[in-house]
Tab-separated table of C-alpha atoms in Angstrom:
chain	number	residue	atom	x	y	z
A	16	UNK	CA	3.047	-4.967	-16.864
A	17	UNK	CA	2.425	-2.044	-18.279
A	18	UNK	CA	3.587	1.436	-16.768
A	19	UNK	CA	0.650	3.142	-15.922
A	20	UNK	CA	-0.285	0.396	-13.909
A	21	UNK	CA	3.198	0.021	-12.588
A	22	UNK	CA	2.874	3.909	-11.329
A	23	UNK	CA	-0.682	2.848	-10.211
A	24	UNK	CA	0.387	0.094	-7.547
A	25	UNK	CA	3.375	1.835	-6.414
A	26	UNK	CA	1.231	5.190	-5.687
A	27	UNK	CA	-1.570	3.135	-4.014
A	28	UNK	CA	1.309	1.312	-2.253
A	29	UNK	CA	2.787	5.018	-0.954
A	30	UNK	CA	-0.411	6.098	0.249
A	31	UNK	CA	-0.996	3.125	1.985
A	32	UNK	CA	1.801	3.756	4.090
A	33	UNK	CA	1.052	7.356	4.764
A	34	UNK	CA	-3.057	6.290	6.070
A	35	UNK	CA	-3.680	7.528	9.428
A	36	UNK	CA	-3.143	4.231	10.756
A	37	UNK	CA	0.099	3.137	9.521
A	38	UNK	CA	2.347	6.582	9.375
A	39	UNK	CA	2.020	7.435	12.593
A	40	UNK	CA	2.727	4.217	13.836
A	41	UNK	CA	6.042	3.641	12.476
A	42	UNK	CA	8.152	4.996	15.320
A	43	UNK	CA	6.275	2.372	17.861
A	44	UNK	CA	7.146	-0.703	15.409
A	45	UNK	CA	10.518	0.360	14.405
A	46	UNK	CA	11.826	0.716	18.098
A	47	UNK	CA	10.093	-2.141	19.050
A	48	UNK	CA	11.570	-4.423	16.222
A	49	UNK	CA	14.802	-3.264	17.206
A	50	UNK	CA	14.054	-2.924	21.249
A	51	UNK	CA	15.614	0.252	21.158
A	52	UNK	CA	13.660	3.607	22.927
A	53	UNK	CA	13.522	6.291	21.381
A	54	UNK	CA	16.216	8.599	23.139
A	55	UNK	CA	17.409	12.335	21.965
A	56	UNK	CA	14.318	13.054	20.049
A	57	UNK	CA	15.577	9.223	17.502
A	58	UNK	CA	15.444	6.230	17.772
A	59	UNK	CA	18.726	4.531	19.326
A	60	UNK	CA	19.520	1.756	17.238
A	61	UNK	CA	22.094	1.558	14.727
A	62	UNK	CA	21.441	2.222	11.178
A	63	UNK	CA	22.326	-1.220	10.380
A	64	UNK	CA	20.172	-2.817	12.703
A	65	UNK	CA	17.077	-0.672	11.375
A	66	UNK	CA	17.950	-1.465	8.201
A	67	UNK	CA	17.939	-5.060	8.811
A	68	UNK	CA	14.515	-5.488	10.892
A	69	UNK	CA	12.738	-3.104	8.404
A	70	UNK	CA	13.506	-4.836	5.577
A	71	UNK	CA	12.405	-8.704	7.448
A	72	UNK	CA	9.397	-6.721	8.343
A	73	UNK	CA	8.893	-5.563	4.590
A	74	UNK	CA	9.321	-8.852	3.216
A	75	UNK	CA	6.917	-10.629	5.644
A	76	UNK	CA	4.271	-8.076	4.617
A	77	UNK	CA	5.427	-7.986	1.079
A	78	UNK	CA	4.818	-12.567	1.054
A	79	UNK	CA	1.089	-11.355	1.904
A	80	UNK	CA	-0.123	-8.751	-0.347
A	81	UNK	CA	2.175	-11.123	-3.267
A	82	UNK	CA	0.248	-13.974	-2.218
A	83	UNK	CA	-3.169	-11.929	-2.308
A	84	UNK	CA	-2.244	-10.695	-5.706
A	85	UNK	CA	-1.860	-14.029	-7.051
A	86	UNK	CA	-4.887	-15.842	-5.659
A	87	UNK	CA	-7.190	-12.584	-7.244
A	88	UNK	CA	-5.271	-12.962	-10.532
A	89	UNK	CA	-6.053	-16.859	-10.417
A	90	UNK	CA	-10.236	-15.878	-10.176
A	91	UNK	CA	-9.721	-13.325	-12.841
A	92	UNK	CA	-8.477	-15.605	-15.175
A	93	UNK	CA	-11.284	-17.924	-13.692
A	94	UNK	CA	-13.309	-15.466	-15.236
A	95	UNK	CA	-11.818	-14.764	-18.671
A	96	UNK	CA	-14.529	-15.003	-20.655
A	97	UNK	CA	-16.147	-12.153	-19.026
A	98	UNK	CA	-13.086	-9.992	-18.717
A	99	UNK	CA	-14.611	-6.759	-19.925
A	100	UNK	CA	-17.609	-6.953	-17.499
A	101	UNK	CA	-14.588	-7.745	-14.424
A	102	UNK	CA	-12.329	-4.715	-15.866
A	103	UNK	CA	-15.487	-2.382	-15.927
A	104	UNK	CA	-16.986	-3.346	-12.101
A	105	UNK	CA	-13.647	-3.259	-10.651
A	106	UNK	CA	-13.477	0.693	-12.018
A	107	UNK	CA	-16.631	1.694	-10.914
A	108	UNK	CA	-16.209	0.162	-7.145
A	109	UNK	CA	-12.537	1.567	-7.212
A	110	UNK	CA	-14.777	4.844	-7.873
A	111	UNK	CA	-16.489	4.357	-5.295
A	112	UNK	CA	-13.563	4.044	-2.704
A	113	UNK	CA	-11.995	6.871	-4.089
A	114	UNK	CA	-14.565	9.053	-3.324
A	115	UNK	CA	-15.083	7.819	-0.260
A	116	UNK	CA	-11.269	8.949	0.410
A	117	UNK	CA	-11.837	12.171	-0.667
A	118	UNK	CA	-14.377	12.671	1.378
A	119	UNK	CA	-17.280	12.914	-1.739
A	120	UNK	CA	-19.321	10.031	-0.634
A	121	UNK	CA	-20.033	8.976	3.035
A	122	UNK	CA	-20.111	4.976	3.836
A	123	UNK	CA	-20.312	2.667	6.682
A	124	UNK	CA	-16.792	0.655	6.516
A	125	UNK	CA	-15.183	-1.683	9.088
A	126	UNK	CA	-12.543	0.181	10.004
A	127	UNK	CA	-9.032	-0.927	12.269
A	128	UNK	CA	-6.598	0.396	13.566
A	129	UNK	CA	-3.217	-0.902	15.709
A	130	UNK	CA	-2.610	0.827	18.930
A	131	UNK	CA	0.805	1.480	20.034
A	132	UNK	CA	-0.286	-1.171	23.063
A	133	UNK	CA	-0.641	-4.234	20.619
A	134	UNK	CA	2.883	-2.825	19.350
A	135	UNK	CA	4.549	-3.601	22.020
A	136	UNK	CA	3.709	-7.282	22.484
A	137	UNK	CA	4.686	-8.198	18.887
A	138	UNK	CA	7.951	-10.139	18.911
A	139	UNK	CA	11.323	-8.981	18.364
A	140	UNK	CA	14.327	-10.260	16.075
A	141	UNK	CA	15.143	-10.667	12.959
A	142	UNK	CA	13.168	-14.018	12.210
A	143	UNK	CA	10.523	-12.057	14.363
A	144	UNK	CA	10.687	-9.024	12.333
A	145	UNK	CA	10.113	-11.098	8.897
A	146	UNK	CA	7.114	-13.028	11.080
A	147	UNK	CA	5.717	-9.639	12.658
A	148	UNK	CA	5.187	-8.528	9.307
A	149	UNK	CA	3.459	-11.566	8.118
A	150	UNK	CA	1.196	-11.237	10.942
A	151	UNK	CA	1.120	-7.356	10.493
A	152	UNK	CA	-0.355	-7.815	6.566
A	153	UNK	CA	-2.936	-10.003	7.711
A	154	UNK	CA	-4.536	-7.849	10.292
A	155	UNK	CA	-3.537	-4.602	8.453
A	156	UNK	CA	-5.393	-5.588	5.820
A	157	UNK	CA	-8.620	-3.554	7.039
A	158	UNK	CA	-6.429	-0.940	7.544
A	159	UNK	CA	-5.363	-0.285	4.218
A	160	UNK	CA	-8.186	-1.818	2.070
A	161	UNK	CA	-9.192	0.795	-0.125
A	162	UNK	CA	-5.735	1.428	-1.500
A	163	UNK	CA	-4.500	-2.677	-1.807
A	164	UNK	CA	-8.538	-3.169	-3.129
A	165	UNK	CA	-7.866	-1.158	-5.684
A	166	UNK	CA	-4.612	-2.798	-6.444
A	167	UNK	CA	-5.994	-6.156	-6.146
A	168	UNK	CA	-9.144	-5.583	-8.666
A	169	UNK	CA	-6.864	-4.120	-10.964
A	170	UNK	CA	-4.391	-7.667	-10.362
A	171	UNK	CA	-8.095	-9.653	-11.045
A	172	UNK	CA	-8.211	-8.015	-14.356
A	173	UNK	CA	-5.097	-9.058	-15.479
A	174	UNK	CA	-4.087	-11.218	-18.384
A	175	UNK	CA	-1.339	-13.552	-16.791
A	176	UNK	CA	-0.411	-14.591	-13.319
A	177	UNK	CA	2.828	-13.044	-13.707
A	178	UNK	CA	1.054	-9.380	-14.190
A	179	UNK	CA	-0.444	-10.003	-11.044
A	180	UNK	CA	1.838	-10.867	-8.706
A	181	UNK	CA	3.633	-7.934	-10.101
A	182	UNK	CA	1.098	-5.374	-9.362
A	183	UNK	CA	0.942	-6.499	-5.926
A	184	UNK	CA	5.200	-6.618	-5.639
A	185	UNK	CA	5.212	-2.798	-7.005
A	186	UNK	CA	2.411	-1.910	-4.462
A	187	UNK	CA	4.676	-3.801	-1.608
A	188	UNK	CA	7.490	-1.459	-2.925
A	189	UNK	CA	5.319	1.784	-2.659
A	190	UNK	CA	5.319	0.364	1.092
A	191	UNK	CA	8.405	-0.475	1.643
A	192	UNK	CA	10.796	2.186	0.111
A	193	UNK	CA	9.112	5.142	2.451
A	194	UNK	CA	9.316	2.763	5.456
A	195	UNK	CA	12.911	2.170	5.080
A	196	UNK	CA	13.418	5.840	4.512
A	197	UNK	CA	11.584	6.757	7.846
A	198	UNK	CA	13.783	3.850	9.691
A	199	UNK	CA	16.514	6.272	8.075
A	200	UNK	CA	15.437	9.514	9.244
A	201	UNK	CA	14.251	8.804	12.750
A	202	UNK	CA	18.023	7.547	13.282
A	203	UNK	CA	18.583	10.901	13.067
A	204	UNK	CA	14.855	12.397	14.327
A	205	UNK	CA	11.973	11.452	15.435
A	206	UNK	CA	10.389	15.413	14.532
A	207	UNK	CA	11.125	14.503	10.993
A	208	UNK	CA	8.545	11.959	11.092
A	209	UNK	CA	6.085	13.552	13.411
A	210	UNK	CA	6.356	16.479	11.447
A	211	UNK	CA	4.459	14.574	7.987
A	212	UNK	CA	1.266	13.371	10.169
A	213	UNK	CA	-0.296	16.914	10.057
A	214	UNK	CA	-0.765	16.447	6.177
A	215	UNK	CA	-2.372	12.870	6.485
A	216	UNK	CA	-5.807	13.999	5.768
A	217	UNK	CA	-4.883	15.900	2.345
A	218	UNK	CA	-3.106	12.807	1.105
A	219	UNK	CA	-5.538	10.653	2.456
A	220	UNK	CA	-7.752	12.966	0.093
A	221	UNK	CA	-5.015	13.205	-3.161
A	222	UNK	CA	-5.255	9.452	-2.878
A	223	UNK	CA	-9.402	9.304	-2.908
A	224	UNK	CA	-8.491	11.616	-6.748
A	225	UNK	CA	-5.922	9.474	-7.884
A	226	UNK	CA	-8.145	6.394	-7.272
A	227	UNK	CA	-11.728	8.292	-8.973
A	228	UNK	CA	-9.193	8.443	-11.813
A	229	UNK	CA	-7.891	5.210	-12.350
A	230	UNK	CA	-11.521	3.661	-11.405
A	231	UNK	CA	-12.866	5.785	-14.204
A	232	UNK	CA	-9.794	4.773	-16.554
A	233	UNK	CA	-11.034	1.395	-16.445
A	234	UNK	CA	-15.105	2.245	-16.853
A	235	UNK	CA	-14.582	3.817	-19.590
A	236	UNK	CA	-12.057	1.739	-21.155
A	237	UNK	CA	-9.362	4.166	-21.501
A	238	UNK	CA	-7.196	2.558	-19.233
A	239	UNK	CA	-5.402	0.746	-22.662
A	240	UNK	CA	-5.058	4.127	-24.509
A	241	UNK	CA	-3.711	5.963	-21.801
A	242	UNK	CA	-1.096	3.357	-20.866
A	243	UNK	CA	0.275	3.180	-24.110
A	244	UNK	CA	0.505	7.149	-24.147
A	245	UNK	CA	2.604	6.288	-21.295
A	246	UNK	CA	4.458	4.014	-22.904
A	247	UNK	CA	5.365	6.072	-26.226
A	248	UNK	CA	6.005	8.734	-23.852
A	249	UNK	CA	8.420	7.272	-21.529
């Protein structure tokens, strides 16, 4: 896996978490996991006991997108023989979402969302938490698409199944490392949180860039050149 693509996934995985639908959200789950209120402007749990939940939660989530990674890898490789033609359609329609994130192009897309409502009748515990976020992945799915898409047409271009189930385990990561670090910080405040949903819409935005990009990377066939830049380089 090389490291371009490594930064890739994680970065998709990152702005996945901070979409309008999932950011915001994370106060609601993480004091429901723990069936704790949120008290004091924070959440009144113990650190452990955050740390615990969120990282069930993350691993339930992360068995999904893994699992989704794999399968796309598996018809990739189904396709082998026309690798180059896969490689160059999955950069044009990764194109096309990130334009569509950066507001450049206007489509008609299913969209999702969770209310804080169907929060509170998920389940709590620690099995629970690892469960919830089984459950979460497969309805979130919508939520997130054009960011895990991308991820996942890059995993269908890859060479071995091992690539791709590591594309979608970096991407779980770029998830999971910001939502342990806001289970973190709103032990100590909820503002802190609160505070990062005014800037949704620009990353929502740097995302649609980073994705026009990478889609083009692939189009054009400079993804391989520029990851082993990367590679000399780092």
């Amino acid at each position: 896996m090389d490291r371009l693509t490594w930064i890739a996934a994680f970065t998709a995985g990152l702005f996945s978490f901070l979409s309008p639908c999932v950011l915001p959200l994370v106060p609601a789950f993480l004091s429901h996991l723990t069936g704790s209120a949120v008290s004091g402007g924070k959440i009144g749990a113990g650190k452990a006991v955050l740390l615990l939940r969120s990282l069930c939660f993350i691993t339930g989530f992360s068995i999904v997108f893994v699992t989704l990674g794999a399968s796309t890898t598996l018809a990739g490789q189904w396709l082998g023989a026309h690798r180059i033609v896969v490689s160059q359609a999955s950069g044009f329609i990764i194109v096309l979402f990130g334009l569509y994130m950066a507001g450049l192009l206007h489509l008609k897309l299913p969209g999702w969302s969770l209310t804080g409502g169907a929060v509170a009748r998920l389940p709590k515990g620690m099995t629970a938490s690892l469960l919830t976020g089984i459950a979460f992945a497969a309805g979130w799915t919508p939520c997130v698409g054009l960011p895990l898409a991308s991820i996942l047409l890059l995993a269908g271009a890859a060479e071995t199944m091992r690539d791709g189930i590591g594309y979608l385990t970096v991407y779980s990561l770029g998830m999971g490392v910001p939502f342990l670090a806001a289970a973190l910080v709103l032990s100590y405040s909820l503002a802190a949180v609160k505070s990062v949903n005014r800037y949704i819409p620009l990353f929502t935005r740097i995302n649609g860039f980073v994705l026009i990009v990478a889609g083009a990377a692939l189009v054009t066939g400079q993804w391989g050149l520029a990851s082993a830049w990367l590679n000399r380089v780092l």
